[in-house]
PDB file of N, CA and C in Angstrom:
ATOM      1  N   UNK A1118      -3.607 -12.817  16.038  1.00 55.00           N
ATOM      2  CA  UNK A1118      -2.431 -12.857  15.658  1.00 55.00           C
ATOM      3  C   UNK A1118      -1.767 -11.708  15.715  1.00 55.00           C
ATOM      4  N   UNK A1119      -0.696 -11.813  16.702  1.00 63.00           N
ATOM      5  CA  UNK A1119      -0.237 -10.362  16.949  1.00 63.00           C
ATOM      6  C   UNK A1119       0.941  -9.840  16.079  1.00 63.00           C
ATOM      7  N   UNK A1120       1.132 -10.760  15.228  1.00 79.00           N
ATOM      8  CA  UNK A1120       1.842  -9.841  13.846  1.00 79.00           C
ATOM      9  C   UNK A1120       1.397  -9.014  12.434  1.00 79.00           C
ATOM     10  N   UNK A1121      -0.044  -9.139  12.721  1.00 88.00           N
ATOM     11  CA  UNK A1121      -1.020  -7.968  11.798  1.00 88.00           C
ATOM     12  C   UNK A1121      -1.640  -7.036  12.709  1.00 88.00           C
ATOM     13  N   UNK A1122      -1.326  -6.198  12.387  1.00 92.00           N
ATOM     14  CA  UNK A1122      -1.312  -4.739  13.011  1.00 92.00           C
ATOM     15  C   UNK A1122      -2.776  -4.319  13.421  1.00 92.00           C
ATOM     16  N   UNK A1123      -3.229  -3.738  13.932  1.00 93.00           N
ATOM     17  CA  UNK A1123      -4.608  -3.602  13.888  1.00 93.00           C
ATOM     18  C   UNK A1123      -5.475  -2.720  12.733  1.00 93.00           C
ATOM     19  N   UNK A1124      -5.118  -1.887  11.889  1.00 91.00           N
ATOM     20  CA  UNK A1124      -5.232  -1.549  10.922  1.00 91.00           C
ATOM     21  C   UNK A1124      -5.218  -2.732   9.650  1.00 91.00           C
ATOM     22  N   UNK A1125      -4.479  -3.578   9.658  1.00 94.00           N
ATOM     23  CA  UNK A1125      -5.127  -4.818   8.974  1.00 94.00           C
ATOM     24  C   UNK A1125      -5.824  -5.689   9.475  1.00 94.00           C
ATOM     25  N   UNK A1126      -6.017  -5.944  10.466  1.00 95.00           N
ATOM     26  CA  UNK A1126      -7.257  -6.611  10.997  1.00 95.00           C
ATOM     27  C   UNK A1126      -8.625  -5.931  10.427  1.00 95.00           C
ATOM     28  N   UNK A1127      -8.669  -4.503  10.879  1.00 95.00           N
ATOM     29  CA  UNK A1127      -9.879  -3.857  10.598  1.00 95.00           C
ATOM     30  C   UNK A1127      -9.906  -3.918   9.050  1.00 95.00           C
ATOM     31  N   UNK A1128      -9.006  -3.935   7.807  1.00 95.00           N
ATOM     32  CA  UNK A1128      -9.193  -3.456   6.636  1.00 95.00           C
ATOM     33  C   UNK A1128      -9.677  -4.775   5.975  1.00 95.00           C
ATOM     34  N   UNK A1129      -8.883  -6.247   6.619  1.00 96.00           N
ATOM     35  CA  UNK A1129      -9.537  -7.678   6.375  1.00 96.00           C
ATOM     36  C   UNK A1129     -10.903  -7.867   7.128  1.00 96.00           C
ATOM     37  N   UNK A1130     -11.489  -7.274   7.880  1.00 96.00           N
ATOM     38  CA  UNK A1130     -12.760  -7.041   8.608  1.00 96.00           C
ATOM     39  C   UNK A1130     -13.550  -6.374   7.625  1.00 96.00           C
ATOM     40  N   UNK A1131     -13.308  -5.475   7.381  1.00 94.00           N
ATOM     41  CA  UNK A1131     -14.156  -4.598   6.041  1.00 94.00           C
ATOM     42  C   UNK A1131     -14.396  -5.448   5.296  1.00 94.00           C
ATOM     43  N   UNK A1132     -13.645  -6.227   4.616  1.00 96.00           N
ATOM     44  CA  UNK A1132     -13.582  -6.922   3.063  1.00 96.00           C
ATOM     45  C   UNK A1132     -14.563  -8.867   3.617  1.00 96.00           C
ATOM     46  N   UNK A1133     -14.642  -8.427   4.772  1.00 95.00           N
ATOM     47  CA  UNK A1133     -15.578  -9.508   4.966  1.00 95.00           C
ATOM     48  C   UNK A1133     -14.868 -10.709   6.482  1.00 95.00           C
ATOM     49  N   UNK A1134     -13.900 -10.352   6.705  1.00 96.00           N
ATOM     50  CA  UNK A1134     -13.235 -11.810   7.181  1.00 96.00           C
ATOM     51  C   UNK A1134     -13.512 -11.207   8.757  1.00 96.00           C
ATOM     52  N   UNK A1135     -14.869 -12.093   8.843  1.00 96.00           N
ATOM     53  CA  UNK A1135     -15.231 -12.307  10.529  1.00 96.00           C
ATOM     54  C   UNK A1135     -14.092 -12.633  11.574  1.00 96.00           C
ATOM     55  N   UNK A1136     -13.127 -13.568  11.217  1.00 97.00           N
ATOM     56  CA  UNK A1136     -12.197 -13.929  12.221  1.00 97.00           C
ATOM     57  C   UNK A1136     -11.356 -12.740  12.477  1.00 97.00           C
ATOM     58  N   UNK A1137     -10.824 -11.683  11.758  1.00 97.00           N
ATOM     59  CA  UNK A1137     -10.211 -10.703  11.768  1.00 97.00           C
ATOM     60  C   UNK A1137     -10.768  -9.985  13.084  1.00 97.00           C
ATOM     61  N   UNK A1138     -12.214  -9.584  13.151  1.00 97.00           N
ATOM     62  CA  UNK A1138     -13.027  -8.817  13.810  1.00 97.00           C
ATOM     63  C   UNK A1138     -12.644  -9.849  15.410  1.00 97.00           C
ATOM     64  N   UNK A1139     -12.819 -10.835  15.304  1.00 97.00           N
ATOM     65  CA  UNK A1139     -12.860 -11.712  16.790  1.00 97.00           C
ATOM     66  C   UNK A1139     -11.150 -11.370  17.076  1.00 97.00           C
ATOM     67  N   UNK A1140     -10.359 -11.645  16.455  1.00 96.00           N
ATOM     68  CA  UNK A1140      -8.919 -11.144  16.898  1.00 96.00           C
ATOM     69  C   UNK A1140      -9.103  -9.594  17.465  1.00 96.00           C
ATOM     70  N   UNK A1141      -9.382  -9.137  16.591  1.00 97.00           N
ATOM     71  CA  UNK A1141      -9.483  -7.359  17.621  1.00 97.00           C
ATOM     72  C   UNK A1141     -10.707  -7.237  18.568  1.00 97.00           C
ATOM     73  N   UNK A1142     -11.237  -8.597  18.827  1.00 97.00           N
ATOM     74  CA  UNK A1142     -11.756  -7.929  20.183  1.00 97.00           C
ATOM     75  C   UNK A1142     -11.212  -8.754  20.989  1.00 97.00           C
ATOM     76  N   UNK A1143     -10.573  -9.582  20.896  1.00 97.00           N
ATOM     77  CA  UNK A1143      -9.784 -10.680  21.751  1.00 97.00           C
ATOM     78  C   UNK A1143      -8.704  -9.757  22.228  1.00 97.00           C
ATOM     79  N   UNK A1144      -7.962  -8.956  21.196  1.00 96.00           N
ATOM     80  CA  UNK A1144      -6.658  -8.108  21.805  1.00 96.00           C
ATOM     81  C   UNK A1144      -6.963  -6.890  22.710  1.00 96.00           C
ATOM     82  N   UNK A1145      -8.681  -6.339  22.446  1.00 97.00           N
ATOM     83  CA  UNK A1145      -8.831  -5.127  22.979  1.00 97.00           C
ATOM     84  C   UNK A1145     -10.518  -5.243  23.719  1.00 97.00           C
ATOM     85  N   UNK A1146     -10.568  -6.006  24.091  1.00 97.00           N
ATOM     86  CA  UNK A1146     -11.934  -6.426  24.750  1.00 97.00           C
ATOM     87  C   UNK A1146     -11.671  -6.738  25.892  1.00 97.00           C
ATOM     88  N   UNK A1147     -10.687  -6.763  26.724  1.00 97.00           N
ATOM     89  CA  UNK A1147     -10.044  -6.602  27.952  1.00 97.00           C
ATOM     90  C   UNK A1147     -10.547  -5.328  28.552  1.00 97.00           C
ATOM     91  N   UNK A1148      -9.671  -4.227  27.925  1.00 97.00           N
ATOM     92  CA  UNK A1148      -9.203  -2.865  28.228  1.00 97.00           C
ATOM     93  C   UNK A1148     -10.558  -2.050  28.076  1.00 97.00           C
ATOM     94  N   UNK A1149     -11.503  -2.741  26.416  1.00 98.00           N
ATOM     95  CA  UNK A1149     -12.451  -1.863  26.708  1.00 98.00           C
ATOM     96  C   UNK A1149     -13.882  -2.114  28.010  1.00 98.00           C
ATOM     97  N   UNK A1150     -14.138  -3.578  27.913  1.00 97.00           N
ATOM     98  CA  UNK A1150     -14.942  -4.105  29.159  1.00 97.00           C
ATOM     99  C   UNK A1150     -14.703  -3.776  30.491  1.00 97.00           C
ATOM    100  N   UNK A1151     -12.851  -3.198  31.066  1.00 97.00           N
ATOM    101  CA  UNK A1151     -12.746  -2.524  31.976  1.00 97.00           C
ATOM    102  C   UNK A1151     -13.124  -0.898  32.326  1.00 97.00           C
ATOM    103  N   UNK A1152     -13.390  -0.492  30.933  1.00 97.00           N
ATOM    104  CA  UNK A1152     -13.182   0.958  31.143  1.00 97.00           C
ATOM    105  C   UNK A1152     -14.958   1.025  31.253  1.00 97.00           C
ATOM    106  N   UNK A1153     -15.700   0.247  30.556  1.00 97.00           N
ATOM    107  CA  UNK A1153     -16.921   0.509  30.384  1.00 97.00           C
ATOM    108  C   UNK A1153     -17.851  -0.323  31.752  1.00 97.00           C
ATOM    109  N   UNK A1154     -17.211  -1.096  32.450  1.00 96.00           N
ATOM    110  CA  UNK A1154     -17.436  -1.247  33.646  1.00 96.00           C
ATOM    111  C   UNK A1154     -17.267  -0.114  34.825  1.00 96.00           C
ATOM    112  N   UNK A1155     -15.672   0.311  34.596  1.00 96.00           N
ATOM    113  CA  UNK A1155     -15.574   1.462  35.464  1.00 96.00           C
ATOM    114  C   UNK A1155     -16.403   2.835  35.733  1.00 96.00           C
ATOM    115  N   UNK A1156     -17.170   2.766  34.269  1.00 94.00           N
ATOM    116  CA  UNK A1156     -17.823   3.876  33.894  1.00 94.00           C
ATOM    117  C   UNK A1156     -19.180   3.830  34.182  1.00 94.00           C
ATOM    118  N   UNK A1157     -19.635   2.596  33.926  1.00 93.00           N
ATOM    119  CA  UNK A1157     -21.070   2.405  33.527  1.00 93.00           C
ATOM    120  C   UNK A1157     -21.835   1.309  34.658  1.00 93.00           C
ATOM    121  N   UNK A1158     -20.597   0.914  35.382  1.00 92.00           N
ATOM    122  CA  UNK A1158     -21.002  -0.500  36.704  1.00 92.00           C
ATOM    123  C   UNK A1158     -21.808  -1.559  35.917  1.00 92.00           C
ATOM    124  N   UNK A1159     -22.564  -1.986  36.593  1.00 90.00           N
ATOM    125  CA  UNK A1159     -23.705  -3.109  35.904  1.00 90.00           C
ATOM    126  C   UNK A1159     -23.597  -3.217  34.694  1.00 90.00           C
ATOM    127  N   UNK A1160     -24.161  -2.127  34.013  1.00 93.00           N
ATOM    128  CA  UNK A1160     -24.399  -1.770  32.513  1.00 93.00           C
ATOM    129  C   UNK A1160     -22.942  -2.104  31.594  1.00 93.00           C
ATOM    130  N   UNK A1161     -21.804  -2.117  32.159  1.00 94.00           N
ATOM    131  CA  UNK A1161     -20.220  -2.157  31.412  1.00 94.00           C
ATOM    132  C   UNK A1161     -20.244  -3.016  30.429  1.00 94.00           C
ATOM    133  N   UNK A1162     -20.974  -4.312  30.805  1.00 94.00           N
ATOM    134  CA  UNK A1162     -20.921  -5.477  29.582  1.00 94.00           C
ATOM    135  C   UNK A1162     -21.459  -4.781  28.436  1.00 94.00           C
ATOM    136  N   UNK A1163     -22.735  -4.531  28.369  1.00 96.00           N
ATOM    137  CA  UNK A1163     -23.513  -4.026  27.564  1.00 96.00           C
ATOM    138  C   UNK A1163     -22.982  -2.686  26.646  1.00 96.00           C
ATOM    139  N   UNK A1164     -22.348  -1.785  27.422  1.00 96.00           N
ATOM    140  CA  UNK A1164     -21.733  -0.769  26.611  1.00 96.00           C
ATOM    141  C   UNK A1164     -20.640  -1.307  25.923  1.00 96.00           C
ATOM    142  N   UNK A1165     -19.790  -2.309  26.778  1.00 97.00           N
ATOM    143  CA  UNK A1165     -18.577  -2.636  25.472  1.00 97.00           C
ATOM    144  C   UNK A1165     -19.410  -3.289  24.721  1.00 97.00           C
ATOM    145  N   UNK A1166     -20.113  -3.965  24.412  1.00 97.00           N
ATOM    146  CA  UNK A1166     -20.443  -4.567  23.223  1.00 97.00           C
ATOM    147  C   UNK A1166     -21.183  -3.281  22.593  1.00 97.00           C
ATOM    148  N   UNK A1167     -21.940  -2.358  22.723  1.00 97.00           N
ATOM    149  CA  UNK A1167     -21.669  -1.053  21.861  1.00 97.00           C
ATOM    150  C   UNK A1167     -20.841  -0.884  21.580  1.00 97.00           C
ATOM    151  N   UNK A1168     -19.736  -0.627  21.969  1.00 97.00           N
ATOM    152  CA  UNK A1168     -18.450  -0.183  21.543  1.00 97.00           C
ATOM    153  C   UNK A1168     -17.896  -0.998  20.123  1.00 97.00           C
ATOM    154  N   UNK A1169     -17.997  -2.111  20.409  1.00 97.00           N
ATOM    155  CA  UNK A1169     -17.577  -3.306  19.410  1.00 97.00           C
ATOM    156  C   UNK A1169     -18.649  -2.998  17.919  1.00 97.00           C
ATOM    157  N   UNK A1170     -19.902  -2.857  18.307  1.00 97.00           N
ATOM    158  CA  UNK A1170     -20.670  -2.537  17.419  1.00 97.00           C
ATOM    159  C   UNK A1170     -20.651  -1.584  16.390  1.00 97.00           C
ATOM    160  N   UNK A1171     -20.262  -0.370  17.481  1.00 97.00           N
ATOM    161  CA  UNK A1171     -19.541   0.925  16.279  1.00 97.00           C
ATOM    162  C   UNK A1171     -18.327   0.632  15.232  1.00 97.00           C
ATOM    163  N   UNK A1172     -17.671  -0.026  16.150  1.00 97.00           N
ATOM    164  CA  UNK A1172     -16.338  -0.186  15.580  1.00 97.00           C
ATOM    165  C   UNK A1172     -16.900  -0.963  14.012  1.00 97.00           C
ATOM    166  N   UNK A1173     -17.544  -2.039  14.076  1.00 96.00           N
ATOM    167  CA  UNK A1173     -17.815  -3.232  13.157  1.00 96.00           C
ATOM    168  C   UNK A1173     -18.779  -1.943  12.161  1.00 96.00           C
ATOM    169  N   UNK A1174     -19.310  -1.249  12.614  1.00 96.00           N
ATOM    170  CA  UNK A1174     -19.820  -0.432  11.629  1.00 96.00           C
ATOM    171  C   UNK A1174     -19.154   0.174  10.753  1.00 96.00           C
ATOM    172  N   UNK A1175     -17.930   0.686  11.660  1.00 95.00           N
ATOM    173  CA  UNK A1175     -17.346   2.018  11.395  1.00 95.00           C
ATOM    174  C   UNK A1175     -15.947   1.361  10.394  1.00 95.00           C
ATOM    175  N   UNK A1176     -16.094   0.526  11.076  1.00 94.00           N
ATOM    176  CA  UNK A1176     -14.408  -0.411  10.218  1.00 94.00           C
ATOM    177  C   UNK A1176     -13.849   0.374   9.142  1.00 94.00           C
ATOM    178  N   UNK A1177     -14.767   0.535   8.126  1.00 91.00           N
ATOM    179  CA  UNK A1177     -13.851   1.250   7.004  1.00 91.00           C
ATOM    180  C   UNK A1177     -13.076   2.233   7.054  1.00 91.00           C
ATOM    181  N   UNK A1178     -13.811   3.282   7.725  1.00 92.00           N
ATOM    182  CA  UNK A1178     -13.086   4.433   8.024  1.00 92.00           C
ATOM    183  C   UNK A1178     -12.113   4.727   8.942  1.00 92.00           C
ATOM    184  N   UNK A1179     -12.219   3.571   9.915  1.00 93.00           N
ATOM    185  CA  UNK A1179     -11.227   3.480  10.905  1.00 93.00           C
ATOM    186  C   UNK A1179      -9.835   2.841  10.369  1.00 93.00           C
ATOM    187  N   UNK A1180      -9.908   2.248   9.123  1.00 90.00           N
ATOM    188  CA  UNK A1180      -8.667   1.299   8.756  1.00 90.00           C
ATOM    189  C   UNK A1180      -7.483   2.666   9.169  1.00 90.00           C
ATOM    190  N   UNK A1181      -7.576   3.725   8.766  1.00 89.00           N
ATOM    191  CA  UNK A1181      -6.207   4.681   8.590  1.00 89.00           C
ATOM    192  C   UNK A1181      -6.481   5.118  10.004  1.00 89.00           C
ATOM    193  N   UNK A1182      -7.101   4.901  11.068  1.00 90.00           N
ATOM    194  CA  UNK A1182      -7.002   5.539  12.486  1.00 90.00           C
ATOM    195  C   UNK A1182      -5.711   5.169  12.930  1.00 90.00           C
ATOM    196  N   UNK A1183      -4.972   6.146  13.125  1.00 91.00           N
ATOM    197  CA  UNK A1183      -3.487   6.221  13.860  1.00 91.00           C
ATOM    198  C   UNK A1183      -3.360   5.194  15.148  1.00 91.00           C
ATOM    199  N   UNK A1184      -4.677   5.229  15.988  1.00 93.00           N
ATOM    200  CA  UNK A1184      -4.545   4.455  17.058  1.00 93.00           C
ATOM    201  C   UNK A1184      -5.945   3.901  17.463  1.00 93.00           C
ATOM    202  N   UNK A1185      -6.020   2.650  16.875  1.00 95.00           N
ATOM    203  CA  UNK A1185      -7.188   1.627  17.173  1.00 95.00           C
ATOM    204  C   UNK A1185      -7.514   1.704  18.739  1.00 95.00           C
ATOM    205  N   UNK A1186      -6.633   1.367  19.935  1.00 94.00           N
ATOM    206  CA  UNK A1186      -6.805   1.623  21.070  1.00 94.00           C
ATOM    207  C   UNK A1186      -7.257   2.907  21.553  1.00 94.00           C
ATOM    208  N   UNK A1187      -6.674   3.880  21.502  1.00 96.00           N
ATOM    209  CA  UNK A1187      -7.451   4.995  21.533  1.00 96.00           C
ATOM    210  C   UNK A1187      -8.851   5.599  21.482  1.00 96.00           C
ATOM    211  N   UNK A1188      -9.172   5.029  20.091  1.00 97.00           N
ATOM    212  CA  UNK A1188     -10.414   5.302  19.737  1.00 97.00           C
ATOM    213  C   UNK A1188     -11.176   4.459  20.312  1.00 97.00           C
ATOM    214  N   UNK A1189     -10.998   3.101  20.755  1.00 97.00           N
ATOM    215  CA  UNK A1189     -11.785   2.288  21.998  1.00 97.00           C
ATOM    216  C   UNK A1189     -11.861   2.976  22.909  1.00 97.00           C
ATOM    217  N   UNK A1190     -10.741   3.147  23.552  1.00 96.00           N
ATOM    218  CA  UNK A1190     -11.037   4.039  24.976  1.00 96.00           C
ATOM    219  C   UNK A1190     -11.966   5.135  24.764  1.00 96.00           C
ATOM    220  N   UNK A1191     -11.741   6.017  24.143  1.00 96.00           N
ATOM    221  CA  UNK A1191     -12.377   7.479  23.893  1.00 96.00           C
ATOM    222  C   UNK A1191     -13.619   7.033  23.525  1.00 96.00           C
ATOM    223  N   UNK A1192     -14.028   5.962  22.562  1.00 97.00           N
ATOM    224  CA  UNK A1192     -15.629   5.355  22.182  1.00 97.00           C
ATOM    225  C   UNK A1192     -16.094   5.134  23.376  1.00 97.00           C
ATOM    226  N   UNK A1193     -15.573   4.273  24.337  1.00 96.00           N
ATOM    227  CA  UNK A1193     -15.883   3.899  25.741  1.00 96.00           C
ATOM    228  C   UNK A1193     -16.028   4.589  26.583  1.00 96.00           C
ATOM    229  N   UNK A1194     -15.307   5.666  26.881  1.00 95.00           N
ATOM    230  CA  UNK A1194     -16.014   6.796  27.484  1.00 95.00           C
ATOM    231  C   UNK A1194     -16.825   7.283  27.620  1.00 95.00           C
ATOM    232  N   UNK A1195     -16.955   7.699  26.277  1.00 92.00           N
ATOM    233  CA  UNK A1195     -18.378   8.286  25.735  1.00 92.00           C
ATOM    234  C   UNK A1195     -19.670   7.690  25.924  1.00 92.00           C
TER     235      UNK A1195
END
């Protein structure tokens, strides 16, 4: 849902709403996968999954992050 911003979706996920996380993956998955594939080649899909695993684990602390897309990109690059 584009009406809900990323921090709102993260907050909902942190409270147990799995659908909110699915929305975030749908919203940002393409760019994360593209970044990971560009850097890691054949291992890019695994790297992208790892990025979203880190996001799931750190969702509560990232709710107030000013730009989730920037955080995802930086995490994918590293």
